[in-house]
């Protein structure tokens, strides 16, 4: 495997803008400009393109809150309006196309908060991240932070606990995001913005159980996370427990399926990011998610509330 570029300071440039470090796209823009034309970049999966008034629509974005499910993206949008004391449009409509992702552009006056679903797993998240980062670039958004609010399986933490990740590890328990590019595997360090993680944790108060952790991002919910309840599991219960124990000893607090991609890509692009996952179960106790829909909703609400408290605090201070 080839090593990726060292992790950059997880912060956008001093102007706060998201820089486009793709020389091919920059060349296309310049070539078009030389012909007196404008190159149009299609953000295909979002259903947007760079000829649209993106600066007007998204230029005031300060936070992009991401989660796997479209239902939770709408829940988060509702919470954004509620927390900020701004009347929500009725109904809250998604922006762009909803075939792949559902995006809500919460307009709060001086600032916007986006809430978007990214689907399950790193490939789905990766597409969303590329297009969202380009959207923030074209919109000339400043000091934007990406915060994933997700679900996970805890390792040695009680269900409903919020884990704020300091870093991520792969299913091999290595601190990298691995991506095959032009036939070679590249590894990119998977660290989060530590300050952002601390600032979010500080908003937990007495009523939300929250811990800092290391999140393991796997490419499979079943075998990839050592479950015994998938369609196959060609290993013993002892093998599974030995893996969970090894992960636990390496500091892993929870399993989900997007963390290494999120940490690595955002830090490569100079975007500050955080990962806040609720835990739906303690994997040291079992594999199946058996809590009631009401309990699961409350678990998710814990993580959403923690993030919304942080966002509100930031926006009020600005
Ligand atoms: C957490 O939950 C999903 C799997 O159930 C996946 O997207 C993840 O990271
Ligand atoms: N999401 C995961 O990826 N794993 C779990 O155990 C629960 C939610």
Short mmCIF file of C-alpha atoms and ligand atoms in Angstrom, two decimals:
data_model
loop_
_atom_site.label_atom_id
_atom_site.label_comp_id
_atom_site.label_asym_id
_atom_site.label_seq_id
_atom_site.Cartn_x
_atom_site.Cartn_y
_atom_site.Cartn_z
CA UNK A 1 0.00 0.00 0.00
CA UNK A 2 1.13 3.53 -0.72
CA UNK A 3 1.03 6.14 1.97
CA UNK A 4 -1.22 9.13 1.41
CA UNK A 5 -0.23 12.71 2.07
CA UNK A 6 0.32 13.43 5.76
CA UNK A 7 -2.73 14.68 7.62
CA UNK A 8 -3.09 18.40 7.19
CA UNK A 9 -4.21 20.65 9.98
CA UNK A 10 -7.94 20.08 9.96
CA UNK A 11 -8.81 23.64 9.12
CA UNK A 12 -9.70 25.48 5.95
CA UNK A 13 -7.35 28.17 4.57
CA UNK A 14 -6.90 31.46 6.39
CA UNK A 15 -9.69 32.93 4.26
CA UNK A 16 -11.91 30.11 5.52
CA UNK A 17 -12.82 29.03 1.98
CA UNK A 18 -12.76 25.42 0.78
CA UNK A 19 -9.94 25.31 -1.79
CA UNK A 20 -10.33 23.21 -4.94
CA UNK A 21 -7.01 21.40 -5.23
CA UNK A 22 -7.88 19.55 -8.42
CA UNK A 23 -5.64 20.81 -11.23
CA UNK A 24 -7.80 19.12 -13.85
CA UNK A 25 -10.93 20.98 -12.84
CA UNK A 26 -8.98 24.22 -12.50
CA UNK A 27 -7.59 23.71 -16.04
CA UNK A 28 -11.10 23.12 -17.39
CA UNK A 29 -12.27 26.36 -15.76
CA UNK A 30 -9.33 28.26 -17.27
CA UNK A 31 -9.79 26.74 -20.74
CA UNK A 32 -13.46 27.65 -20.74
CA UNK A 33 -12.68 31.17 -19.51
CA UNK A 34 -10.15 31.62 -22.36
CA UNK A 35 -13.00 30.82 -24.79
CA UNK A 36 -15.23 33.32 -22.99
CA UNK A 37 -17.28 30.47 -21.57
CA UNK A 38 -17.94 29.10 -18.11
CA UNK A 39 -17.16 25.48 -17.27
CA UNK A 40 -20.13 23.83 -15.63
CA UNK A 41 -19.34 21.17 -13.01
CA UNK A 42 -22.18 18.71 -12.46
CA UNK A 43 -22.67 17.55 -8.88
CA UNK A 44 -24.59 14.67 -10.35
CA UNK A 45 -25.73 12.79 -7.24
CA UNK A 46 -26.87 15.98 -5.49
CA UNK A 47 -28.78 17.12 -8.57
CA UNK A 48 -26.95 20.46 -8.62
CA UNK A 49 -24.42 22.12 -10.93
CA UNK A 50 -22.05 25.03 -10.71
CA UNK A 51 -24.13 27.21 -13.09
CA UNK A 52 -26.82 27.46 -10.38
CA UNK A 53 -26.83 30.37 -7.88
CA UNK A 54 -24.93 28.25 -5.34
CA UNK A 55 -23.33 31.17 -3.55
CA UNK A 56 -26.73 32.70 -2.92
CA UNK A 57 -28.24 29.40 -1.80
CA UNK A 58 -25.34 27.90 0.17
CA UNK A 59 -22.78 30.67 0.71
CA UNK A 60 -23.81 31.15 4.35
CA UNK A 61 -23.39 27.49 5.29
CA UNK A 62 -21.44 27.01 8.52
CA UNK A 63 -22.29 23.40 9.32
CA UNK A 64 -23.06 20.37 7.22
CA UNK A 65 -24.69 17.76 9.42
CA UNK A 66 -24.61 14.32 7.86
CA UNK A 67 -26.21 11.01 8.78
CA UNK A 68 -26.96 7.75 7.02
CA UNK A 69 -30.72 7.92 6.83
CA UNK A 70 -33.00 10.36 4.96
CA UNK A 71 -35.54 10.18 7.81
CA UNK A 72 -32.90 11.30 10.30
CA UNK A 73 -31.75 14.06 7.93
CA UNK A 74 -35.28 15.50 8.12
CA UNK A 75 -35.36 15.02 11.93
CA UNK A 76 -32.08 16.96 12.17
CA UNK A 77 -33.43 19.74 9.92
CA UNK A 78 -36.45 20.06 12.23
CA UNK A 79 -34.17 20.18 15.28
CA UNK A 80 -32.00 22.87 13.66
CA UNK A 81 -34.98 25.21 13.29
CA UNK A 82 -36.26 24.28 16.78
CA UNK A 83 -32.90 24.84 18.51
CA UNK A 84 -32.28 28.12 16.70
CA UNK A 85 -35.79 29.40 17.43
CA UNK A 86 -36.51 29.97 13.74
CA UNK A 87 -39.90 29.02 12.28
CA UNK A 88 -39.44 26.06 9.95
CA UNK A 89 -41.03 26.14 6.50
CA UNK A 90 -44.11 23.89 6.38
CA UNK A 91 -43.37 21.34 5.11
CA UNK A 92 -39.56 21.29 5.15
CA UNK A 93 -38.72 20.36 1.55
CA UNK A 94 -35.49 18.69 0.41
CA UNK A 95 -33.16 20.67 -1.87
CA UNK A 96 -31.89 19.17 -5.15
CA UNK A 97 -32.74 15.62 -6.09
CA UNK A 98 -33.56 12.92 -3.55
CA UNK A 99 -32.81 9.82 -5.60
CA UNK A 100 -29.56 9.13 -3.72
CA UNK A 101 -29.26 11.65 -0.89
CA UNK A 102 -31.76 13.91 0.86
CA UNK A 103 -30.51 17.40 1.62
CA UNK A 104 -32.24 20.08 3.69
CA UNK A 105 -30.94 23.64 3.52
CA UNK A 106 -31.96 25.23 6.84
CA UNK A 107 -31.89 28.99 6.34
CA UNK A 108 -31.46 30.75 9.65
CA UNK A 109 -30.94 34.33 8.49
CA UNK A 110 -27.23 35.10 8.82
CA UNK A 111 -26.21 31.46 8.45
CA UNK A 112 -27.35 28.18 6.95
CA UNK A 113 -27.06 24.69 8.35
CA UNK A 114 -27.30 21.82 5.87
CA UNK A 115 -28.63 18.44 6.88
CA UNK A 116 -27.96 15.63 4.42
CA UNK A 117 -28.24 11.85 4.34
CA UNK A 118 -25.25 9.98 2.92
CA UNK A 119 -26.50 6.39 2.81
CA UNK A 120 -24.69 3.42 4.31
CA UNK A 121 -21.01 2.63 3.95
CA UNK A 122 -17.88 4.39 2.76
CA UNK A 123 -18.55 4.26 -1.01
CA UNK A 124 -21.87 6.05 -0.57
CA UNK A 125 -20.40 8.55 1.90
CA UNK A 126 -17.40 9.16 -0.36
CA UNK A 127 -19.55 10.36 -3.28
CA UNK A 128 -21.52 12.59 -0.95
CA UNK A 129 -18.33 14.07 0.52
CA UNK A 130 -16.74 14.85 -2.87
CA UNK A 131 -19.84 16.62 -4.11
CA UNK A 132 -20.59 18.37 -0.81
CA UNK A 133 -17.02 19.70 -0.56
CA UNK A 134 -17.22 20.98 -4.15
CA UNK A 135 -20.61 22.51 -3.36
CA UNK A 136 -19.07 24.37 -0.42
CA UNK A 137 -16.22 25.48 -2.70
CA UNK A 138 -18.53 26.84 -5.43
CA UNK A 139 -20.78 28.42 -2.79
CA UNK A 140 -17.74 30.19 -1.25
CA UNK A 141 -18.87 29.03 2.19
CA UNK A 142 -16.45 30.04 4.96
CA UNK A 143 -15.22 28.04 7.96
CA UNK A 144 -17.58 25.20 7.25
CA UNK A 145 -17.45 22.06 9.43
CA UNK A 146 -18.83 18.66 8.48
CA UNK A 147 -20.38 16.74 11.36
CA UNK A 148 -21.61 13.18 10.92
CA UNK A 149 -24.28 12.24 13.44
CA UNK A 150 -24.68 8.50 13.19
CA UNK A 151 -25.50 5.20 14.80
CA UNK A 152 -23.01 2.57 15.84
CA UNK A 153 -22.47 -0.58 17.86
CA UNK A 154 -20.67 0.20 21.12
CA UNK A 155 -17.73 -1.78 22.44
CA UNK A 156 -17.87 -1.70 26.23
CA UNK A 157 -20.15 1.34 26.38
CA UNK A 158 -23.82 1.33 27.38
CA UNK A 159 -26.47 1.66 24.63
CA UNK A 160 -27.47 5.28 24.09
CA UNK A 161 -23.97 6.61 24.86
CA UNK A 162 -22.67 9.22 22.39
CA UNK A 163 -19.17 8.54 21.14
CA UNK A 164 -17.29 11.55 19.79
CA UNK A 165 -14.43 10.16 17.72
CA UNK A 166 -10.91 11.50 18.06
CA UNK A 167 -9.77 9.18 15.28
CA UNK A 168 -10.93 6.22 13.24
CA UNK A 169 -9.53 2.79 12.44
CA UNK A 170 -10.36 0.39 9.63
CA UNK A 171 -11.71 -3.15 9.94
CA UNK A 172 -8.03 -4.18 10.23
CA UNK A 173 -7.82 -1.84 13.26
CA UNK A 174 -5.37 0.35 11.33
CA UNK A 175 -5.62 4.15 11.56
CA UNK A 176 -6.14 4.62 7.83
CA UNK A 177 -8.73 4.95 5.12
CA UNK A 178 -7.70 2.64 2.28
CA UNK A 179 -8.72 3.45 -1.26
CA UNK A 180 -7.75 1.75 -4.50
CA UNK A 181 -6.73 4.43 -7.01
CA UNK A 182 -5.45 3.53 -10.51
CA UNK A 183 -4.85 -0.04 -9.41
CA UNK A 184 -2.92 0.74 -6.24
CA UNK A 185 -4.06 0.82 -2.65
CA UNK A 186 -3.51 4.18 -0.99
CA UNK A 187 -3.78 4.78 2.74
CA UNK A 188 -4.80 8.10 4.21
CA UNK A 189 -4.54 8.92 7.94
CA UNK A 190 -7.94 8.93 9.63
CA UNK A 191 -7.81 11.65 12.29
CA UNK A 192 -10.55 14.06 13.27
CA UNK A 193 -10.27 17.69 14.34
CA UNK A 194 -9.44 17.14 18.01
CA UNK A 195 -10.50 20.61 19.11
CA UNK A 196 -13.88 20.25 17.43
CA UNK A 197 -14.37 16.88 19.13
CA UNK A 198 -13.53 18.40 22.54
CA UNK A 199 -15.84 21.36 21.94
CA UNK A 200 -18.72 19.03 21.07
CA UNK A 201 -18.03 16.80 24.10
CA UNK A 202 -18.11 19.87 26.34
CA UNK A 203 -21.78 20.35 25.38
CA UNK A 204 -22.92 17.01 26.82
CA UNK A 205 -23.89 18.35 30.25
CA UNK A 206 -25.23 16.00 32.91
CA UNK A 207 -28.08 14.58 30.86
CA UNK A 208 -26.26 13.10 27.85
CA UNK A 209 -23.75 10.28 28.33
CA UNK A 210 -20.86 11.12 26.00
CA UNK A 211 -17.29 9.84 25.70
CA UNK A 212 -14.33 10.52 23.43
CA UNK A 213 -13.34 7.44 21.46
CA UNK A 214 -11.85 5.68 18.50
CA UNK A 215 -14.43 4.59 15.96
CA UNK A 216 -13.88 1.51 13.83
CA UNK A 217 -15.26 1.92 10.29
CA UNK A 218 -15.85 -1.40 8.56
CA UNK A 219 -17.04 -2.26 5.06
CA UNK A 220 -19.61 -4.77 6.29
CA UNK A 221 -22.18 -4.65 9.10
CA UNK A 222 -22.10 -8.43 9.60
CA UNK A 223 -18.81 -10.28 9.05
CA UNK A 224 -16.85 -7.01 8.96
CA UNK A 225 -17.96 -6.31 12.53
CA UNK A 226 -17.54 -9.90 13.69
CA UNK A 227 -21.25 -10.64 13.95
CA UNK A 228 -22.48 -14.19 14.26
CA UNK A 229 -25.96 -13.43 12.92
CA UNK A 230 -25.39 -12.68 9.23
CA UNK A 231 -26.11 -15.09 6.39
CA UNK A 232 -22.70 -16.65 7.02
CA UNK A 233 -20.11 -16.45 9.79
CA UNK A 234 -17.25 -18.90 9.24
CA UNK A 235 -15.62 -18.25 12.60
CA UNK A 236 -16.32 -19.26 16.17
CA UNK A 237 -17.86 -17.26 18.99
CA UNK A 238 -14.41 -17.25 20.61
CA UNK A 239 -12.85 -15.80 17.43
CA UNK A 240 -15.47 -13.06 17.44
CA UNK A 241 -14.91 -12.23 21.12
CA UNK A 242 -11.13 -12.25 20.64
CA UNK A 243 -11.53 -9.68 17.84
CA UNK A 244 -13.85 -7.50 19.90
CA UNK A 245 -11.44 -7.75 22.83
CA UNK A 246 -8.50 -6.82 20.58
CA UNK A 247 -10.44 -3.84 19.27
CA UNK A 248 -11.42 -2.85 22.82
CA UNK A 249 -7.77 -3.04 23.96
CA UNK A 250 -6.76 -0.88 20.99
CA UNK A 251 -9.15 1.77 22.32
CA UNK A 252 -12.04 1.13 19.93
CA UNK A 253 -15.28 2.38 21.46
CA UNK A 254 -17.69 1.67 18.62
CA UNK A 255 -18.24 0.23 15.14
CA UNK A 256 -19.88 1.89 12.18
CA UNK A 257 -19.25 2.06 8.45
CA UNK A 258 -18.07 5.52 7.39
CA UNK A 259 -15.55 6.84 9.92
CA UNK A 260 -12.20 6.32 8.20
CA UNK A 261 -13.45 7.79 4.91
CA UNK A 262 -14.94 10.82 6.68
CA UNK A 263 -11.83 11.49 8.76
CA UNK A 264 -9.33 10.99 5.96
CA UNK A 265 -11.06 12.77 3.10
CA UNK A 266 -12.03 15.85 5.10
CA UNK A 267 -8.53 16.23 6.52
CA UNK A 268 -7.01 15.76 3.04
CA UNK A 269 -9.24 18.60 1.83
CA UNK A 270 -8.62 20.86 4.82
CA UNK A 271 -12.20 20.67 6.10
CA UNK A 272 -12.81 20.42 9.82
CA UNK A 273 -14.92 17.37 10.66
CA UNK A 274 -16.39 15.49 13.59
CA UNK A 275 -18.09 12.16 14.10
CA UNK A 276 -20.71 11.78 16.80
CA UNK A 277 -22.36 8.37 16.98
CA UNK A 278 -24.92 7.07 19.37
CA UNK A 279 -24.50 3.40 20.29
CA UNK A 280 -27.49 1.15 19.67
CA UNK A 281 -26.13 -1.84 21.60
CA UNK A 282 -23.02 -3.03 23.41
CA UNK A 283 -21.34 -5.53 21.09
CA UNK A 284 -19.73 -7.26 24.08
CA UNK A 285 -23.29 -8.34 24.99
CA UNK A 286 -24.57 -9.42 21.56
CA UNK A 287 -25.09 -8.75 17.87
CA UNK A 288 -28.76 -8.03 17.30
CA UNK A 289 -30.28 -4.60 17.58
CA UNK A 290 -33.29 -5.40 19.77
CA UNK A 291 -34.22 -2.06 21.32
CA UNK A 292 -37.72 -0.77 20.58
CA UNK A 293 -38.25 1.90 17.90
CA UNK A 294 -38.89 4.41 20.72
CA UNK A 295 -35.59 3.53 22.42
CA UNK A 296 -33.69 3.72 19.12
CA UNK A 297 -35.23 7.11 18.41
CA UNK A 298 -34.13 8.33 21.84
CA UNK A 299 -30.59 6.98 21.26
CA UNK A 300 -30.36 8.92 17.99
CA UNK A 301 -31.85 11.99 19.64
CA UNK A 302 -29.04 11.95 22.22
CA UNK A 303 -26.40 12.40 19.50
CA UNK A 304 -28.49 14.89 17.53
CA UNK A 305 -29.13 16.96 20.67
CA UNK A 306 -25.44 16.99 21.57
CA UNK A 307 -24.50 18.26 18.10
CA UNK A 308 -27.32 20.79 17.98
CA UNK A 309 -26.24 22.18 21.37
CA UNK A 310 -22.75 22.65 19.98
CA UNK A 311 -23.99 24.29 16.77
CA UNK A 312 -26.31 26.62 18.69
CA UNK A 313 -23.52 27.62 21.05
CA UNK A 314 -21.22 28.39 18.12
CA UNK A 315 -23.79 30.33 16.13
CA UNK A 316 -24.85 32.40 19.13
CA UNK A 317 -21.22 33.23 19.95
CA UNK A 318 -20.53 34.45 16.37
C1 LIG B 1 -24.20 2.80 11.09
O1 LIG B 1 -25.40 2.26 10.83
C2 LIG B 1 -25.43 1.78 9.48
C3 LIG B 1 -25.57 0.29 9.48
O2 LIG B 1 -26.70 -0.11 10.20
C4 LIG B 1 -24.17 2.29 8.86
O3 LIG B 1 -24.37 3.31 7.91
C5 LIG B 1 -23.45 2.85 9.98
O4 LIG B 1 -22.26 3.44 9.85
N1 LIG B 2 -24.25 0.52 12.84
C1 LIG B 2 -23.20 -0.33 12.66
O1 LIG B 2 -22.47 -0.21 11.68
N2 LIG B 2 -23.01 -1.30 13.57
C2 LIG B 2 -23.82 -1.48 14.62
O2 LIG B 2 -23.61 -2.41 15.40
C3 LIG B 2 -24.91 -0.60 14.79
C4 LIG B 2 -25.09 0.40 13.88
#
